[in-house]
Amino acid sequence: MSDTVSRRSVLRLLGGATAVALAATTGLPTPARAAAREAAGPRVESLLTRLTLDEKISLLHGAPDPKSLGQAGHVPGVERLGIPPLRLADGPAGVRVKQHATALPAPVLLAAAFDPGLARRYGRVIGHEGRALGQDVLLSPMVNLVRTPYAGRNFETFSEDPLLSADLVAEEIRGIQGEGLIATVKHYAMNNQEQDRETVDVRVDEQTLNEVELRAFEAAVGAGSRAVMGAYNKVNGTYACENEELLTGILRDRWGFQGWVMTDWHAAHSTVAALTAGLDMEMPNGKYFGAALKTAVRDGSVSEEYVDRAVRRILTAMDDFGLLDGSAPPRPARDAAAGAAVALEVAKAGATLLHNENGTLPLTGEAARSIAVVGPTGSLPFVSGGGSAHVVPDHADSPLDAIRSRAGEGSRVSYALGEDLFGKPLPKDALSAGIAPEAQRVAAGKTWTYDGTLTVEDDDEWTFVVHYSGTRPKVLLDGVELFPVAAGLAEYFTGGLVSAAPDGLAVRRRTLDLAAGEHRVEITAKGGAQGQTFRLRRVTGATRAQDVAEAVRAAGAAHSVVLFAYEDATENQDRTTLALPGHQTQLIEAVTAANPRTTVVLNTSSSTSMPWLERTAAVLQMYYPGQEGAAATAAVLFGDCDPGGRLTQSFPVDDDHHPVAGEPRRYPGVNGVEHYSEGIHVGYRWYDAKGVRPLFPFGYGLSYTSFAYGELRVERTGDGLEVSFTVRNTGRRDGVDVPQVYVGPSPDLRVDQAVRVLGGYQRLALKAGESRRVTVRVDERTLSSWDPKRHGWVLGTGRRTVWVGASSGELRLSTRTGV
């Protein structure tokens, strides 16, 4: 951040703190008390006196951008007073606009590195590029906890652990805002699923709310985040975007937040209730904070001082970033090379090795020279998930090309599709005359229709796949529409991989059982202003069998196999199972039967069940690795770097053994209400409390070398514990380790406590044979619990157990210490 911005921010925070103290002693009535508490600088106060009511209201809601850059939102400025517009871009894994940007690995992969410093560099790339691409506000980072493994946006956030999430979000925000881009922490609060996200009422007790979900939001505020995005859902009966306890009682009065609160897109539900509760901006339009707000002020339903309060908050943040007086640094040029370097570093650092029998990885010798690559994401780069996280990358190589390049001359690297994502051409003469199913052209301004017959040779499961360049064609099979337009946002959020063909055409699918014989097909396609081309393809049981047979032949002919498996997650849609989608399980089983030296590379959003695990030689979790994912994957496979990632979420064995399994009141909710009845026992805490063994525990990850821990010592400090121990690389390779410190419950607290919680961690790179003394600090907040009777934090005193381990499930050292 520039010196100008930094000084202003510090002064503003100090001024805000003084105003809080003043308001607390004077007892001024609301909203005058709120105005005193949030008194702005002279520039902002001067603007407030000159703004008309219409101009004030125009700053409190989104509107179309006359110079749209493809960003998510736009707030018009007030030209006559020199207030510039604000452009707001999505950006959990890079800046989402029309132009090319660095497509960084998904935040879940960043988190797997357990490296707050890397999170800051990640944030700096996004901050730099956001300003370079004409943006002022980044709608990121997301910090909601991974509570259910089915949540469609688990890849956009960090972890199931409050401490790790807090550490990472704070540093990413410092990186983003250090480049002069305003960061927005989201989604405040309890937005931990996509199903029914716009209506579900989350019922959560006070202790769980504060200990679990809110810790990372508080850290974001502490790091200086100047914007907060309210969630869609209700919290304890009240929509988050009009929840006074969240927006004022906690966010501002307790944490001292100095920025503004905006809605998630179309998440407003009221005018007066929302504004008085603490909401400042409605996005992306002015349904409630436009004409309705003006009417409410005019008829006395709400005081104009509340409007002033919201405007003051927005303008103050803009002033602190130099947007009101022109002191913001000039917009920089993009540095694509620097962005790519960080993207590669993150992808390698977060690569997590889950299984490695008999040293299968890294690939060396004959295993590195004779390889069969299998799976659609072996030849197609899987860059990012769908929805708000999608970025237009500068480039993205395929893993197949990267593996071939790394294997070098003289190697034999074959490829087999294995699982078809985009369909095969229909058999010749399957459709009656009048259509070119591989390239049907519809002229601009024209409507093309077809009424014909599809002849099916055998009873089979068919997946119809339509590819189209314009408005989606309407296709009816025996009178039933195959590809209906989905309601609301679901139409637009369909995945980051499967929704577009390699040539860029949009894709939709429909699977159903077809009987042998003739079926009526009716198609209506519109050319629109530009005209369009569409294709109609299919995948059947017969074509799948051919693809699997080809993969088996390739696997049998190679020394080793690298099989890429995928799961395509997106905003607005939860998963329905932890199993890999489609027929990938059968593919893995067939390939591993043909060649047990098979490594499975997972490009998945979150935890995955693995009934095929013991059949494989190795499993490498790469999540959604960004534009440099192919190079990073190859580097790990061939041992050019150690797999440095560790799991930031527990991987359940299957759909029946995890914190929300068999508990519909917990997820997805019953009759519109969802109960966080697991309380503080989220993630690994639940597994510990219930004695359930996960497939892989929180913090787990293998290295290409081995590490030993010893000489544990714990000392009490003024504000926590210092845990010291020695880590030694006992193998013959350089490697990365992430030792973790866990703390047991206090005997003196009479509130619910976890069996153990993460107290700290340290990412280490050690050379072969190297030893290092490590000190991990456990802060007082981690040693405290929220007491609902006192409505505050209470330090957990008494003798407590401290563990040091390689994961939450592998605790190697322990001692007891007094607190």
PDB file of N, CA, C and O in Angstrom, residues 109 117 139 159 199 240 277 598 606 614 619 670 708 765:
ATOM      1  N   LEU A 109      -6.359 -24.705  -2.516  1.00  0.00           N
ATOM      2  CA  LEU A 109      -5.008 -25.176  -2.811  1.00  0.00           C
ATOM      3  C   LEU A 109      -3.974 -24.249  -2.177  1.00  0.00           C
ATOM      4  O   LEU A 109      -2.956 -24.697  -1.647  1.00  0.00           O
ATOM      5  N   GLY A 117       2.555 -16.294   4.555  1.00  0.00           N
ATOM      6  CA  GLY A 117       3.357 -15.430   3.695  1.00  0.00           C
ATOM      7  C   GLY A 117       3.034 -15.628   2.229  1.00  0.00           C
ATOM      8  O   GLY A 117       3.000 -14.670   1.449  1.00  0.00           O
ATOM      9  N   LEU A 139     -14.155  -8.444  -4.764  1.00  0.00           N
ATOM     10  CA  LEU A 139     -15.191  -9.161  -4.018  1.00  0.00           C
ATOM     11  C   LEU A 139     -14.616 -10.483  -3.503  1.00  0.00           C
ATOM     12  O   LEU A 139     -15.071 -11.570  -3.849  1.00  0.00           O
ATOM     13  N   SER A 159     -10.603 -23.473   4.715  1.00  0.00           N
ATOM     14  CA  SER A 159     -10.364 -24.548   5.671  1.00  0.00           C
ATOM     15  C   SER A 159     -11.582 -24.820   6.526  1.00  0.00           C
ATOM     16  O   SER A 159     -12.521 -24.026   6.579  1.00  0.00           O
ATOM     17  N   THR A 199     -32.402 -18.556   1.064  1.00  0.00           N
ATOM     18  CA  THR A 199     -33.548 -18.574   1.964  1.00  0.00           C
ATOM     19  C   THR A 199     -33.302 -19.295   3.275  1.00  0.00           C
ATOM     20  O   THR A 199     -34.032 -19.076   4.240  1.00  0.00           O
ATOM     21  N   ALA A 240     -29.115 -12.110   6.884  1.00  0.00           N
ATOM     22  CA  ALA A 240     -27.795 -11.596   7.261  1.00  0.00           C
ATOM     23  C   ALA A 240     -27.621 -10.129   6.887  1.00  0.00           C
ATOM     24  O   ALA A 240     -26.956  -9.373   7.596  1.00  0.00           O
ATOM     25  N   ALA A 277     -30.101  -1.438  10.356  1.00  0.00           N
ATOM     26  CA  ALA A 277     -29.330  -2.524  10.963  1.00  0.00           C
ATOM     27  C   ALA A 277     -27.845  -2.392  10.702  1.00  0.00           C
ATOM     28  O   ALA A 277     -27.026  -2.934  11.447  1.00  0.00           O
ATOM     29  N   THR A 598      -0.511 -47.311 -10.948  1.00  0.00           N
ATOM     30  CA  THR A 598      -1.332 -46.185 -11.397  1.00  0.00           C
ATOM     31  C   THR A 598      -1.384 -45.107 -10.335  1.00  0.00           C
ATOM     32  O   THR A 598      -1.733 -45.374  -9.176  1.00  0.00           O
ATOM     33  N   SER A 606     -12.977 -30.483  -3.296  1.00  0.00           N
ATOM     34  CA  SER A 606     -13.034 -30.691  -1.865  1.00  0.00           C
ATOM     35  C   SER A 606     -12.735 -32.158  -1.596  1.00  0.00           C
ATOM     36  O   SER A 606     -12.106 -32.827  -2.416  1.00  0.00           O
ATOM     37  N   GLU A 614      -7.083 -48.484  -2.388  1.00  0.00           N
ATOM     38  CA  GLU A 614      -6.096 -49.552  -2.203  1.00  0.00           C
ATOM     39  C   GLU A 614      -5.673 -50.183  -3.524  1.00  0.00           C
ATOM     40  O   GLU A 614      -4.661 -50.899  -3.567  1.00  0.00           O
ATOM     41  N   VAL A 619      -1.866 -41.360  -4.940  1.00  0.00           N
ATOM     42  CA  VAL A 619      -2.942 -40.390  -5.156  1.00  0.00           C
ATOM     43  C   VAL A 619      -2.379 -39.013  -4.841  1.00  0.00           C
ATOM     44  O   VAL A 619      -1.855 -38.777  -3.740  1.00  0.00           O
ATOM     45  N   VAL A 670     -34.217 -28.593   7.245  1.00  0.00           N
ATOM     46  CA  VAL A 670     -35.567 -29.135   7.150  1.00  0.00           C
ATOM     47  C   VAL A 670     -36.552 -27.981   7.254  1.00  0.00           C
ATOM     48  O   VAL A 670     -36.452 -27.152   8.173  1.00  0.00           O
ATOM     49  N   ALA A 708      11.348 -36.544  11.643  1.00  0.00           N
ATOM     50  CA  ALA A 708      11.213 -36.964  13.031  1.00  0.00           C
ATOM     51  C   ALA A 708      11.120 -35.728  13.917  1.00  0.00           C
ATOM     52  O   ALA A 708      11.739 -34.703  13.642  1.00  0.00           O
ATOM     53  N   ALA A 765      11.104 -26.063   5.101  1.00  0.00           N
ATOM     54  CA  ALA A 765      11.845 -26.724   4.023  1.00  0.00           C
ATOM     55  C   ALA A 765      13.194 -27.133   4.592  1.00  0.00           C
ATOM     56  O   ALA A 765      13.992 -26.278   4.996  1.00  0.00           O
TER      57      ALA A 765
END
